[in-house]
Amino acid sequence: MATFVIVPCHFLGAAAWERVGDVLQAAGHRVLAPDPRGWGERRALLTSDTGLTTHVDELTQILVAEDLRGVTLIGHSYGGMVVAGVADRVPDRLAEVVFLDAPVPRHGDTLFDHLPEWVPDWYREHARTVGNGWRVPPPDLEVHGLPAADLAWLAPMLGPVSLRTCEEPLEAPGDGAWALPRSFVWCRGYAMFETTAARIRADPGWNYRELASGHLPMVTHPAQTAELLMEVDRLGGDRP
């Protein structure tokens, strides 16, 4: 039995991973997907001070408090920033780190450092015009080509994020994630992390995988996503 801990993307809480969690649990695995402070069921806690370090601190505390070990830690999109920080804090508790269509940062990087220029511009403009300078409202998920039923399911989960989560540098002075077994999963239907995928695909230190999906595979391809996560978990112990 593996223990999967999932960090969700911006704007959507952990409930968006329910379908994947059901498949993993049916296969006998343990799944934890805590909502980061400020989104999901904890949206009321969002403030201008909610940042990357907030989320790294919280998840580290959860792993320690629950005495979790041998964890396969998965970061989706923004979640890649969080898992990189956690891996530097408590590498001894992790079996593997998985960056799922996510930035792969090093110490001192911000989320914006890993995104095309138009994305920070969009975040900052919306924070300035409708978010009191710090709160970024969720985008229209229709751009992901989701069917109406999925859009309706996700709508109640959507919430804003703080600009600080994008602009705060990662505190990971040891770059601990790079010393652990690590996987990168590129969602081929979404170009945001195509450059990262190309770089990692050529690096033998990584387990590289692809999903034939858009950026929200936990919604559109839950069974395939769960199967891939179980596959990379099995391979984790065999990589340098």
Tab-separated table of C-alpha atoms in Angstrom:
chain	number	residue	atom	x	y	z
A	1	MET	CA	0.000	0.000	0.000
A	2	ALA	CA	1.345	3.394	-0.988
A	3	THR	CA	0.558	6.737	0.616
A	4	PHE	CA	-0.233	9.447	-1.914
A	5	VAL	CA	-0.340	13.070	-0.771
A	6	ILE	CA	-1.697	15.481	-3.380
A	7	VAL	CA	-1.269	19.256	-3.589
A	8	PRO	CA	-3.876	20.809	-5.915
A	9	CYS	CA	-3.515	23.605	-8.427
A	10	HIS	CA	-4.501	27.242	-8.079
A	11	PHE	CA	-8.211	28.093	-7.862
A	12	LEU	CA	-9.423	24.508	-7.258
A	13	GLY	CA	-9.307	22.727	-3.942
A	14	ALA	CA	-8.548	19.128	-3.181
A	15	ALA	CA	-12.127	18.042	-3.935
A	16	ALA	CA	-11.276	18.226	-7.628
A	17	TRP	CA	-9.086	15.140	-7.029
A	18	GLU	CA	-11.959	13.069	-5.669
A	19	ARG	CA	-12.268	10.893	-8.782
A	20	VAL	CA	-8.557	10.027	-8.799
A	21	GLY	CA	-8.619	9.425	-5.047
A	22	ASP	CA	-11.492	6.970	-5.441
A	23	VAL	CA	-9.496	4.907	-7.947
A	24	LEU	CA	-6.360	4.917	-5.789
A	25	GLN	CA	-8.263	3.967	-2.654
A	26	ALA	CA	-10.109	1.186	-4.476
A	27	ALA	CA	-6.671	-0.228	-5.322
A	28	GLY	CA	-5.821	-0.271	-1.619
A	29	HIS	CA	-3.755	2.900	-1.332
A	30	ARG	CA	-3.984	5.712	1.184
A	31	VAL	CA	-4.755	9.147	-0.241
A	32	LEU	CA	-4.504	12.535	1.467
A	33	ALA	CA	-5.361	15.751	-0.358
A	34	PRO	CA	-5.519	18.553	2.212
A	35	ASP	CA	-6.796	21.920	1.046
A	36	PRO	CA	-4.054	24.547	1.163
A	37	ARG	CA	-4.920	27.564	3.275
A	38	GLY	CA	-7.107	29.894	1.259
A	39	TRP	CA	-8.815	27.562	-1.201
A	40	GLY	CA	-11.225	24.690	-1.333
A	41	GLU	CA	-13.084	24.328	1.938
A	42	ARG	CA	-10.614	26.794	3.509
A	43	ARG	CA	-11.383	29.703	1.174
A	44	ALA	CA	-12.437	31.913	4.074
A	45	LEU	CA	-8.843	31.892	5.331
A	46	LEU	CA	-7.386	33.553	2.230
A	47	THR	CA	-5.527	36.805	2.983
A	48	SER	CA	-2.936	38.923	1.231
A	49	ASP	CA	-0.284	37.218	3.404
A	50	THR	CA	-1.164	33.724	2.192
A	51	GLY	CA	1.889	32.680	0.233
A	52	LEU	CA	4.015	29.808	-0.928
A	53	THR	CA	5.757	29.508	2.442
A	54	THR	CA	2.335	29.286	4.118
A	55	HIS	CA	1.517	26.200	2.093
A	56	VAL	CA	4.943	24.600	2.462
A	57	ASP	CA	4.799	25.099	6.239
A	58	GLU	CA	1.292	23.624	6.497
A	59	LEU	CA	1.983	20.525	4.453
A	60	THR	CA	5.258	19.884	6.256
A	61	GLN	CA	3.390	20.078	9.562
A	62	ILE	CA	0.777	17.601	8.314
A	63	LEU	CA	3.406	15.047	7.293
A	64	VAL	CA	5.123	15.364	10.669
A	65	ALA	CA	1.942	15.410	12.760
A	66	GLU	CA	0.565	12.335	10.968
A	67	ASP	CA	4.019	10.708	11.057
A	68	LEU	CA	3.725	9.919	7.374
A	69	ARG	CA	6.668	8.126	5.779
A	70	GLY	CA	7.347	6.630	2.385
A	71	VAL	CA	5.059	9.231	0.851
A	72	THR	CA	4.580	9.734	-2.859
A	73	LEU	CA	4.119	13.515	-2.934
A	74	ILE	CA	2.273	14.906	-5.946
A	75	GLY	CA	2.131	18.566	-6.930
A	76	HIS	CA	-0.225	19.617	-9.711
A	77	SER	CA	0.518	22.945	-11.440
A	78	TYR	CA	1.189	25.475	-8.615
A	79	GLY	CA	1.428	22.442	-6.339
A	80	GLY	CA	4.838	21.754	-7.872
A	81	MET	CA	6.170	24.782	-6.017
A	82	VAL	CA	4.809	23.456	-2.730
A	83	VAL	CA	6.147	19.930	-3.075
A	84	ALA	CA	9.613	21.279	-3.943
A	85	GLY	CA	9.613	23.168	-0.658
A	86	VAL	CA	8.324	20.235	1.370
A	87	ALA	CA	10.905	17.902	-0.185
A	88	ASP	CA	13.638	20.194	1.073
A	89	ARG	CA	12.177	20.247	4.595
A	90	VAL	CA	11.417	16.571	5.195
A	91	PRO	CA	13.093	14.447	2.486
A	92	ASP	CA	13.291	11.511	4.879
A	93	ARG	CA	9.503	11.201	4.845
A	94	LEU	CA	9.220	10.988	1.059
A	95	ALA	CA	9.659	8.050	-1.297
A	96	GLU	CA	9.168	10.142	-4.407
A	97	VAL	CA	8.129	13.560	-5.677
A	98	VAL	CA	5.826	13.862	-8.683
A	99	PHE	CA	5.471	17.114	-10.625
A	100	LEU	CA	2.230	16.796	-12.588
A	101	ASP	CA	2.077	19.418	-15.357
A	102	ALA	CA	3.846	21.716	-12.951
A	103	PRO	CA	6.861	23.983	-12.559
A	104	VAL	CA	10.050	22.284	-11.380
A	105	PRO	CA	11.663	25.043	-9.310
A	106	ARG	CA	14.922	25.478	-7.500
A	107	HIS	CA	15.687	27.580	-4.445
A	108	GLY	CA	14.811	31.237	-5.003
A	109	ASP	CA	12.455	30.661	-7.934
A	110	THR	CA	8.919	32.034	-8.020
A	111	LEU	CA	5.956	30.512	-9.795
A	112	PHE	CA	6.039	33.379	-12.274
A	113	ASP	CA	9.617	32.460	-13.209
A	114	HIS	CA	8.244	29.264	-14.752
A	115	LEU	CA	5.323	30.695	-16.720
A	116	PRO	CA	5.028	32.518	-20.036
A	117	GLU	CA	5.105	36.295	-19.679
A	118	TRP	CA	1.430	36.755	-20.460
A	119	VAL	CA	0.416	34.695	-17.408
A	120	PRO	CA	1.959	36.989	-14.738
A	121	ASP	CA	0.487	39.916	-16.650
A	122	TRP	CA	-2.966	38.326	-16.433
A	123	TYR	CA	-2.637	37.582	-12.714
A	124	ARG	CA	-1.401	41.067	-11.845
A	125	GLU	CA	-3.984	42.844	-13.979
A	126	HIS	CA	-6.883	40.953	-12.412
A	127	ALA	CA	-5.489	41.447	-8.915
A	128	ARG	CA	-5.229	45.172	-9.623
A	129	THR	CA	-8.641	45.648	-11.211
A	130	VAL	CA	-10.916	43.338	-9.220
A	131	GLY	CA	-8.878	41.951	-6.323
A	132	ASN	CA	-7.793	44.934	-4.218
A	133	GLY	CA	-4.276	44.541	-5.515
A	134	TRP	CA	-3.670	41.024	-4.124
A	135	ARG	CA	-6.583	38.665	-4.792
A	136	VAL	CA	-6.737	36.897	-8.176
A	137	PRO	CA	-10.166	35.604	-9.242
A	138	PRO	CA	-10.472	32.203	-10.919
A	139	PRO	CA	-10.363	32.059	-14.712
A	140	ASP	CA	-13.108	30.693	-16.920
A	141	LEU	CA	-12.607	26.930	-16.969
A	142	GLU	CA	-14.332	26.691	-20.335
A	143	VAL	CA	-10.914	27.365	-21.897
A	144	HIS	CA	-9.995	23.802	-20.883
A	145	GLY	CA	-12.727	22.356	-23.102
A	146	LEU	CA	-14.540	20.649	-20.247
A	147	PRO	CA	-18.031	19.252	-20.782
A	148	ALA	CA	-20.948	21.045	-19.133
A	149	ALA	CA	-21.312	18.369	-16.443
A	150	ASP	CA	-17.710	18.805	-15.322
A	151	LEU	CA	-17.976	22.589	-15.353
A	152	ALA	CA	-21.040	22.363	-13.140
A	153	TRP	CA	-19.260	19.965	-10.768
A	154	LEU	CA	-16.206	22.214	-10.442
A	155	ALA	CA	-18.022	25.554	-10.188
A	156	PRO	CA	-18.690	25.384	-6.414
A	157	MET	CA	-15.007	24.534	-5.789
A	158	LEU	CA	-13.596	27.599	-7.551
A	159	GLY	CA	-12.121	30.417	-5.521
A	160	PRO	CA	-9.503	33.171	-5.753
A	161	VAL	CA	-5.833	32.884	-4.863
A	162	SER	CA	-3.380	35.402	-3.501
A	163	LEU	CA	-0.835	37.069	-5.744
A	164	ARG	CA	1.758	36.293	-3.069
A	165	THR	CA	1.644	32.579	-3.923
A	166	CYS	CA	2.978	33.521	-7.366
A	167	GLU	CA	5.585	36.094	-6.375
A	168	GLU	CA	7.105	34.655	-3.200
A	169	PRO	CA	10.452	32.890	-3.823
A	170	LEU	CA	10.784	29.234	-2.944
A	171	GLU	CA	12.755	28.588	0.236
A	172	ALA	CA	14.554	25.328	-0.507
A	173	PRO	CA	18.253	25.991	0.028
A	174	GLY	CA	19.160	22.326	-0.311
A	175	ASP	CA	16.968	21.739	-3.394
A	176	GLY	CA	15.974	18.514	-1.683
A	177	ALA	CA	13.590	17.351	-4.402
A	178	TRP	CA	16.514	16.879	-6.765
A	179	ALA	CA	18.084	14.279	-4.479
A	180	LEU	CA	14.917	12.140	-4.344
A	181	PRO	CA	13.349	9.804	-6.884
A	182	ARG	CA	11.279	12.179	-8.977
A	183	SER	CA	8.822	12.075	-11.835
A	184	PHE	CA	7.489	14.647	-14.228
A	185	VAL	CA	4.161	14.182	-15.985
A	186	TRP	CA	3.359	16.395	-18.945
A	187	CYS	CA	-0.248	16.809	-20.068
A	188	ARG	CA	0.197	16.932	-23.834
A	189	GLY	CA	-2.961	18.903	-24.498
A	190	TYR	CA	-1.696	21.920	-22.548
A	191	ALA	CA	1.318	23.907	-23.703
A	192	MET	CA	2.131	25.837	-20.509
A	193	PHE	CA	4.840	23.420	-19.346
A	194	GLU	CA	5.975	22.147	-22.744
A	195	THR	CA	9.434	23.705	-22.363
A	196	THR	CA	9.870	22.140	-18.931
A	197	ALA	CA	8.766	18.796	-20.354
A	198	ALA	CA	11.323	18.977	-23.170
A	199	ARG	CA	14.131	19.751	-20.732
A	200	ILE	CA	13.256	16.973	-18.307
A	201	ARG	CA	12.604	14.399	-21.021
A	202	ALA	CA	16.310	14.588	-21.871
A	203	ASP	CA	17.475	14.258	-18.244
A	204	PRO	CA	18.153	10.646	-17.168
A	205	GLY	CA	17.706	11.596	-13.514
A	206	TRP	CA	13.961	11.915	-14.056
A	207	ASN	CA	11.169	9.465	-14.688
A	208	TYR	CA	9.317	11.205	-17.522
A	209	ARG	CA	5.717	10.399	-18.408
A	210	GLU	CA	2.936	11.943	-20.478
A	211	LEU	CA	-0.839	12.031	-20.300
A	212	ALA	CA	-3.020	12.531	-23.366
A	213	SER	CA	-5.081	15.165	-21.603
A	214	GLY	CA	-5.454	18.845	-20.933
A	215	HIS	CA	-4.300	20.569	-17.756
A	216	LEU	CA	-7.004	19.057	-15.541
A	217	PRO	CA	-6.465	15.302	-15.949
A	218	MET	CA	-7.876	14.582	-12.489
A	219	VAL	CA	-11.222	15.759	-13.897
A	220	THR	CA	-11.124	14.548	-17.497
A	221	HIS	CA	-8.994	11.385	-17.202
A	222	PRO	CA	-9.157	10.238	-13.565
A	223	ALA	CA	-8.606	6.519	-14.190
A	224	GLN	CA	-5.602	7.121	-16.464
A	225	THR	CA	-4.173	9.635	-13.996
A	226	ALA	CA	-4.527	7.218	-11.100
A	227	GLU	CA	-2.961	4.372	-13.095
A	228	LEU	CA	-0.012	6.573	-14.042
A	229	LEU	CA	0.511	7.631	-10.421
A	230	MET	CA	0.509	4.005	-9.307
A	231	GLU	CA	3.005	3.203	-12.065
A	232	VAL	CA	5.453	5.933	-11.090
A	233	ASP	CA	5.077	4.935	-7.438
A	234	ARG	CA	6.138	1.377	-8.311
A	235	LEU	CA	9.134	2.692	-10.241
A	236	GLY	CA	10.191	5.151	-7.556
A	237	GLY	CA	12.468	2.809	-5.683
A	238	ASP	CA	14.349	1.803	-8.801
A	239	ARG	CA	15.614	5.239	-9.861
A	240	PRO	CA	18.764	7.080	-8.726
